[in-house]
Amino acid sequence: MASQNDHSIPLDFCHSQQNFRLLELPPELLDILTSKNAPVLSLKSSLPLSASSSFSPNSLVPSHAVLATQDKTFQLRQVQSSNSIFLLQPSLPSISGALPNLSIVAQCKATLELIPAPTSSITWLKELLPLYKGPQDQAEVHPSPAAQVKMGERISKLTLLTNLPISYDEFEKSWADMCAFEIDGQAWRPSAQSLVGVWKTIMSASTVQGIDIAHQFRINDVCETVEVDGYPREMVTAVLQKLSTVYSSPSYSTSLDMDKCICWVGTAMLEALGQQTTPISNFQEDWRNELPEQWRSSATLDILKGSYVQPTPTTIRIDFHGSDSTLSTSSSPSVASRPDKTVRKWHEKFKATRQ
C-alpha cells in the first residue's frame, strides 16, 4: 500500500484489453468538427453490394476506407509507431484509504492518418456505367419486362453514391460533368457521339420552335421538342443543366454559359472523332455552325488549348491524355461516322418552315 508521502501513481495493466485506434485529424477537418453546426461524417469503402451482385468496384477502386464530409474525402491510412502508446483510465481503489490508480486499458501500436483523397469519380463512372450511344439504344434505355429480367441487377445513381469512396458533392460534380443520367433505376453515361447528336438536335429544334438558347429559356420547352427525335428527356436535361450559368429546375428559366458551352461543344466534336484527324479549317467551320450565330466568332482554338494535338500544321485531333476528358467515345468507329438521322429530320422541318 502506498503511503501518503509517496508521490507516485500506481499503474496496472488490465487483463482484458480494449481495441482503440488513434485518429490524427488534419486542421481543416478539426475546424469542421468543432464548428457550431458540425456535419455528419460518413465512413465509406468500395465494398460489393452482395455475394451475387454484379456491381463490384473493388477491381477499379482502391480497397481502402475513406472518411467523407459533405464536400471532401479523406483517405484513412494506418501508420505503425515505434513508440509504445498506452491509453490510460483512472480507477477508484477497492481498499479504503488507498490512492487512486491508473489502468492501462489499451495499447495503440498504430495511428490512423487522414489524407485528402482524389476529388473525382469520373474514371469509376466510366468503368461502371453502360454507354448510351444514341436513339438506337432506346430498347436498352427503356427495356421491356422480359429484357429487365435478362439484364439482371441495375446500377442506380444511389447505388453508385453509396458504394464509391467519395463525398456527396464531389460525386455530384463528376456526375454532372459527364452528363450522366438515370432512367428507371439504371444510370447511363452518354458517348461523345450521342452528346454531339443531342446538341445538334437541340440547336435545330430550338431554331424551328423559335427558342433562343443564347438567352433565357425553359429547359422543359427544349426537352419537349427534342424528345420527339428519340433522345431521353433525362439526357437533354443533364446536358442543358451542365451548360447553364447556374443550376436551375427544368420548369424555370435558365441561360447557357457562353464560354463553357463553346468549349464543351468543340471538345465533344473532337472526341466524337476519336483518333481520327481532320483539317483544322473544316473542324472550325463545323464547330461554329453548331453554335448560336452571335457566339460563333468566339469559337477559336485557344479555348480548346490542352485538349487537342496537331499531327500536322493543318490538321487536328483530340488529345485524350492532355485533356481532362469527361466524355466517353464509342468503341465502334462506325458510330462516329454514321449520319444522325434525327438531325436530318430537324433539317427537313427547318427547310419546310422556310418554304
Coordinates of C-alpha atoms in Angstrom, one line a residue, residues 31-348:
D31 CA -12.3 23.0 -37.7
I32 CA -15.3 21.4 -39.4
L33 CA -15.9 19.0 -36.4
T34 CA -15.6 21.8 -33.8
S35 CA -17.8 24.2 -35.7
K36 CA -21.2 25.2 -34.4
N37 CA -23.1 23.1 -37.0
A38 CA -20.8 20.1 -37.3
P39 CA -21.7 18.0 -40.3
V40 CA -22.4 14.2 -40.4
L41 CA -19.3 12.2 -41.4
S42 CA -19.5 9.0 -43.5
L43 CA -17.1 6.1 -43.3
K44 CA -17.1 4.6 -46.8
S45 CA -15.3 1.9 -48.8
S46 CA -15.7 0.1 -52.1
L47 CA -17.4 -3.0 -50.9
P48 CA -19.6 -5.1 -53.2
L49 CA -23.3 -5.0 -52.6
S50 CA -23.7 -8.7 -52.1
A51 CA -22.2 -12.0 -52.9
S52 CA -24.3 -12.3 -56.1
S53 CA -24.1 -8.6 -57.0
S54 CA -22.7 -7.7 -60.5
F55 CA -21.6 -4.4 -59.0
S56 CA -18.2 -4.9 -57.5
P57 CA -15.9 -1.9 -58.0
N58 CA -13.1 -3.5 -55.9
S59 CA -11.0 -4.1 -59.1
L60 CA -11.5 -0.5 -60.1
V61 CA -11.5 1.4 -56.8
P62 CA -8.6 1.3 -54.4
S63 CA -9.6 -1.0 -51.5
H64 CA -9.2 1.5 -48.7
A65 CA -11.6 3.2 -46.4
V66 CA -12.3 6.9 -46.6
L67 CA -13.9 9.5 -44.3
A68 CA -16.3 11.7 -46.2
T69 CA -17.8 15.1 -45.3
Q70 CA -20.5 16.7 -47.5
D71 CA -17.9 18.0 -49.9
K72 CA -14.5 16.5 -49.0
T73 CA -13.0 13.0 -49.0
F74 CA -10.1 11.8 -46.8
Q75 CA -8.3 8.5 -47.2
L76 CA -7.6 6.6 -44.0
R77 CA -4.0 5.3 -43.7
Q78 CA -2.6 3.3 -40.9
V79 CA 0.9 4.3 -39.7
Q80 CA 2.9 2.0 -37.4
S81 CA 4.5 3.6 -34.4
S82 CA 7.9 2.6 -32.9
N83 CA 6.8 4.1 -29.6
S84 CA 4.6 2.4 -27.1
I85 CA 1.3 4.4 -26.8
F86 CA -0.9 3.4 -23.9
L87 CA -4.5 4.5 -23.2
L88 CA -5.0 5.1 -19.5
Q89 CA -8.2 5.1 -17.4
P90 CA -8.4 6.3 -13.8
S91 CA -9.9 3.8 -11.4
L92 CA -11.0 4.1 -7.8
P93 CA -9.2 2.0 -5.2
S94 CA -11.1 -1.0 -3.9
I95 CA -9.4 -0.8 -0.5
S96 CA -10.3 2.0 1.9
G97 CA -7.5 4.6 2.3
A98 CA -5.7 3.5 -0.9
L99 CA -4.7 6.1 -3.5
P100 CA -6.5 6.2 -6.9
N101 CA -4.6 4.5 -9.6
L102 CA -4.3 4.3 -13.4
S103 CA -5.1 1.3 -15.5
I104 CA -3.8 0.6 -19.0
V105 CA -6.9 -0.4 -20.9
A106 CA -5.4 -0.4 -24.4
Q107 CA -2.1 -0.3 -26.3
C108 CA -2.1 1.5 -29.6
K109 CA 0.6 0.3 -31.9
A110 CA -0.6 2.3 -34.9
T111 CA -2.1 5.6 -35.8
L112 CA -4.7 6.4 -38.4
E113 CA -3.9 9.4 -40.6
L114 CA -6.4 11.3 -42.8
I115 CA -5.1 12.3 -46.2
P116 CA -7.1 14.3 -48.8
A117 CA -8.2 11.9 -51.5
P118 CA -8.8 12.4 -55.2
T119 CA -11.9 14.5 -55.8
S120 CA -13.3 13.0 -59.0
S121 CA -15.2 9.8 -59.6
I122 CA -15.3 10.2 -63.4
T123 CA -12.9 7.3 -64.0
W124 CA -15.0 5.0 -61.9
L125 CA -18.3 6.1 -63.6
K126 CA -16.8 5.4 -67.0
E127 CA -15.9 1.9 -66.0
L128 CA -19.1 1.0 -64.2
L129 CA -21.8 2.6 -66.3
P130 CA -23.2 1.3 -69.6
L131 CA -22.6 3.6 -72.6
Y132 CA -25.5 5.3 -74.2
K133 CA -24.7 5.7 -77.9
G134 CA -27.9 7.4 -79.2
P135 CA -31.5 6.9 -80.1
Q136 CA -30.7 3.5 -81.4
D137 CA -30.2 2.4 -77.8
Q138 CA -33.8 3.1 -76.8
A139 CA -34.6 -0.6 -76.4
E140 CA -31.9 -0.8 -73.7
V141 CA -32.8 2.5 -72.0
H142 CA -36.5 1.6 -71.9
P143 CA -36.3 -2.3 -71.7
S144 CA -39.4 -4.5 -71.7
P145 CA -40.1 -6.5 -68.6
A146 CA -38.5 -9.6 -70.2
A147 CA -35.4 -7.6 -71.0
Q148 CA -35.2 -6.3 -67.5
V149 CA -35.1 -9.9 -66.2
K150 CA -32.3 -10.7 -68.6
M151 CA -30.3 -7.6 -67.7
G152 CA -30.3 -8.6 -64.1
E153 CA -29.4 -6.1 -61.4
R154 CA -29.3 -2.5 -62.4
I155 CA -26.8 0.1 -61.2
S156 CA -28.7 3.2 -60.0
K157 CA -27.3 6.6 -59.1
L158 CA -27.9 5.9 -55.4
T159 CA -26.1 2.6 -55.6
L160 CA -23.0 4.4 -57.0
L161 CA -23.1 7.2 -54.5
T162 CA -23.4 4.7 -51.6
N163 CA -20.6 2.4 -52.8
L164 CA -18.0 4.7 -54.2
P165 CA -15.5 6.1 -51.7
I166 CA -16.1 9.8 -52.4
S167 CA -18.1 12.6 -50.8
Y168 CA -21.6 13.6 -52.0
D169 CA -20.7 16.9 -53.5
E170 CA -17.6 15.5 -55.3
F171 CA -19.7 12.7 -56.7
E172 CA -22.5 15.1 -57.9
K173 CA -19.9 17.2 -59.7
S174 CA -18.4 14.2 -61.5
W175 CA -22.0 13.0 -62.4
A176 CA -22.9 16.4 -63.8
D177 CA -19.6 16.9 -65.6
M178 CA -20.0 13.8 -67.7
C179 CA -23.8 14.4 -68.3
A180 CA -24.7 11.1 -66.7
F181 CA -28.4 10.4 -66.4
E182 CA -30.7 7.8 -64.8
I183 CA -33.9 6.2 -66.2
D184 CA -36.0 3.6 -64.3
G185 CA -33.2 2.9 -61.8
Q186 CA -30.4 2.5 -64.4
A187 CA -27.7 5.0 -64.7
W188 CA -26.1 5.8 -68.1
R189 CA -23.1 7.7 -69.4
P190 CA -23.5 9.2 -72.8
S191 CA -20.9 8.8 -75.5
A192 CA -19.3 11.8 -77.1
Q193 CA -21.1 10.9 -80.3
S194 CA -24.5 10.9 -78.6
L195 CA -23.7 14.2 -76.9
V196 CA -22.9 15.8 -80.3
G197 CA -26.0 14.4 -81.7
V198 CA -28.3 15.7 -78.9
W199 CA -26.6 19.1 -79.1
K200 CA -27.2 19.3 -82.9
T201 CA -30.8 18.3 -82.3
I202 CA -31.2 20.9 -79.6
M203 CA -29.9 23.6 -82.0
S204 CA -32.1 22.5 -84.9
A205 CA -35.2 22.1 -82.7
S206 CA -34.7 25.4 -81.0
T207 CA -34.5 27.2 -84.4
V208 CA -37.7 25.6 -85.6
Q209 CA -39.6 26.4 -82.4
G210 CA -38.2 29.9 -82.1
I211 CA -36.3 29.3 -78.9
D212 CA -33.2 31.5 -78.5
I213 CA -30.9 29.3 -76.4
A214 CA -28.3 32.1 -76.4
H215 CA -30.6 33.9 -73.9
Q216 CA -33.1 32.8 -71.3
F217 CA -35.3 29.8 -72.0
R218 CA -37.0 26.9 -70.1
I219 CA -35.3 23.5 -70.2
N220 CA -38.7 21.8 -70.4
D221 CA -39.5 23.7 -73.6
V222 CA -36.4 22.3 -75.3
C223 CA -36.9 18.8 -73.9
E224 CA -40.4 18.5 -75.2
T225 CA -39.1 19.4 -78.7
V226 CA -36.0 17.2 -78.7
E227 CA -37.8 14.1 -77.2
V228 CA -39.6 13.7 -80.5
D229 CA -36.3 12.6 -82.0
G230 CA -35.7 9.8 -79.5
Y231 CA -33.3 11.4 -77.1
P232 CA -34.2 10.8 -73.4
R233 CA -35.5 13.8 -71.6
E234 CA -33.2 13.0 -68.7
M235 CA -30.1 13.2 -71.0
V236 CA -31.2 16.5 -72.6
T237 CA -31.8 18.0 -69.1
A238 CA -28.4 16.8 -68.0
V239 CA -26.7 18.5 -70.9
L240 CA -28.5 21.8 -70.5
Q241 CA -28.0 21.9 -66.8
K242 CA -24.3 21.3 -67.2
L243 CA -24.0 24.2 -69.6
S244 CA -26.3 26.6 -67.7
T245 CA -24.9 29.6 -65.8
V246 CA -26.5 28.3 -62.6
Y247 CA -28.3 25.1 -61.8
S248 CA -32.0 25.6 -62.5
S249 CA -35.1 23.4 -62.3
P250 CA -36.2 22.3 -65.8
S251 CA -39.5 24.1 -65.2
Y252 CA -37.8 27.5 -64.6
S253 CA -36.0 29.8 -67.0
T254 CA -32.2 29.4 -67.4
S255 CA -29.4 30.6 -69.6
L256 CA -26.3 29.0 -71.0
D257 CA -22.8 30.0 -70.1
M258 CA -21.4 31.1 -73.4
D259 CA -17.7 30.3 -72.7
K260 CA -18.5 26.9 -71.1
C261 CA -20.8 26.0 -73.9
I262 CA -18.5 26.9 -76.8
C263 CA -15.6 24.9 -75.2
W264 CA -17.8 21.9 -74.4
V265 CA -19.3 21.7 -77.9
G266 CA -15.8 21.9 -79.5
T267 CA -14.3 19.3 -77.2
A268 CA -17.3 16.9 -77.7
M269 CA -17.0 17.2 -81.5
L270 CA -13.3 16.4 -81.3
E271 CA -13.8 13.4 -79.0
A272 CA -16.6 12.1 -81.3
L273 CA -14.0 11.7 -84.0
G274 CA -11.8 9.5 -81.8
Q275 CA -8.2 9.2 -83.1
Q276 CA -9.3 10.5 -86.5
T277 CA -7.6 13.6 -87.7
T278 CA -9.5 16.3 -89.5
P279 CA -8.4 19.6 -91.3
I280 CA -8.5 22.5 -88.9
S281 CA -10.5 24.7 -91.3
N282 CA -13.2 22.0 -91.6
F283 CA -13.4 21.5 -87.9
Q284 CA -13.7 25.1 -87.1
E285 CA -16.4 25.6 -89.7
D286 CA -18.4 22.7 -88.4
W287 CA -17.9 23.8 -84.8
R288 CA -19.1 27.3 -85.4
N289 CA -22.1 26.1 -87.4
E290 CA -23.3 24.2 -84.3
L291 CA -23.3 27.4 -82.1
P292 CA -25.8 30.3 -81.9
E293 CA -24.8 32.8 -84.5
Q294 CA -23.8 35.5 -82.0
W295 CA -21.3 33.1 -80.4
R296 CA -19.5 31.9 -83.5
S297 CA -16.8 34.5 -83.6
S298 CA -15.6 33.4 -80.1
A299 CA -15.0 29.8 -81.2
T300 CA -11.2 29.8 -81.5
L301 CA -8.7 27.1 -80.9
D302 CA -7.4 29.0 -77.9
I303 CA -10.5 27.9 -76.0
L304 CA -9.6 24.2 -76.5
K305 CA -5.9 24.6 -75.6
G306 CA -4.6 21.4 -73.9
S307 CA -7.4 19.3 -75.4
Y308 CA -6.1 18.7 -78.9
V309 CA -2.9 17.9 -80.8
Q310 CA -1.9 18.9 -84.3
P311 CA -0.3 15.9 -86.2
T312 CA 0.4 18.4 -89.0
P313 CA 0.2 22.2 -89.1
T314 CA -3.2 21.9 -90.8
T315 CA -4.8 19.0 -89.0
I316 CA -6.2 18.4 -85.6
R317 CA -7.4 15.6 -83.3
I318 CA -8.4 15.1 -79.7
D319 CA -5.6 14.6 -77.1
F320 CA -7.1 12.1 -74.7
H321 CA -4.1 12.3 -72.4
G322 CA -3.8 16.1 -72.3
S323 CA -7.5 16.9 -71.8
D324 CA -9.4 16.3 -68.6
S325 CA -12.0 14.4 -70.6
T326 CA -15.4 13.9 -69.0
L327 CA -16.8 12.4 -72.2
S328 CA -16.8 8.8 -73.5
T329 CA -16.2 7.6 -77.0
S330 CA -17.9 4.7 -78.6
S331 CA -15.8 1.6 -79.1
S332 CA -17.2 1.3 -82.6
P333 CA -15.8 3.8 -85.1
S334 CA -18.9 3.4 -87.3
V335 CA -20.9 5.3 -84.7
A336 CA -18.8 8.4 -85.1
S337 CA -19.2 8.4 -88.9
R338 CA -22.8 7.3 -89.0
P339 CA -25.1 10.1 -90.2
D340 CA -27.5 11.2 -87.4
K341 CA -31.0 10.6 -88.8
T342 CA -32.6 12.6 -86.1
V343 CA -30.7 15.7 -87.1
R344 CA -31.7 15.2 -90.7
K345 CA -35.4 15.1 -89.6
W346 CA -35.0 18.5 -88.0
H347 CA -33.2 19.9 -91.0
E348 CA -36.2 18.8 -93.1

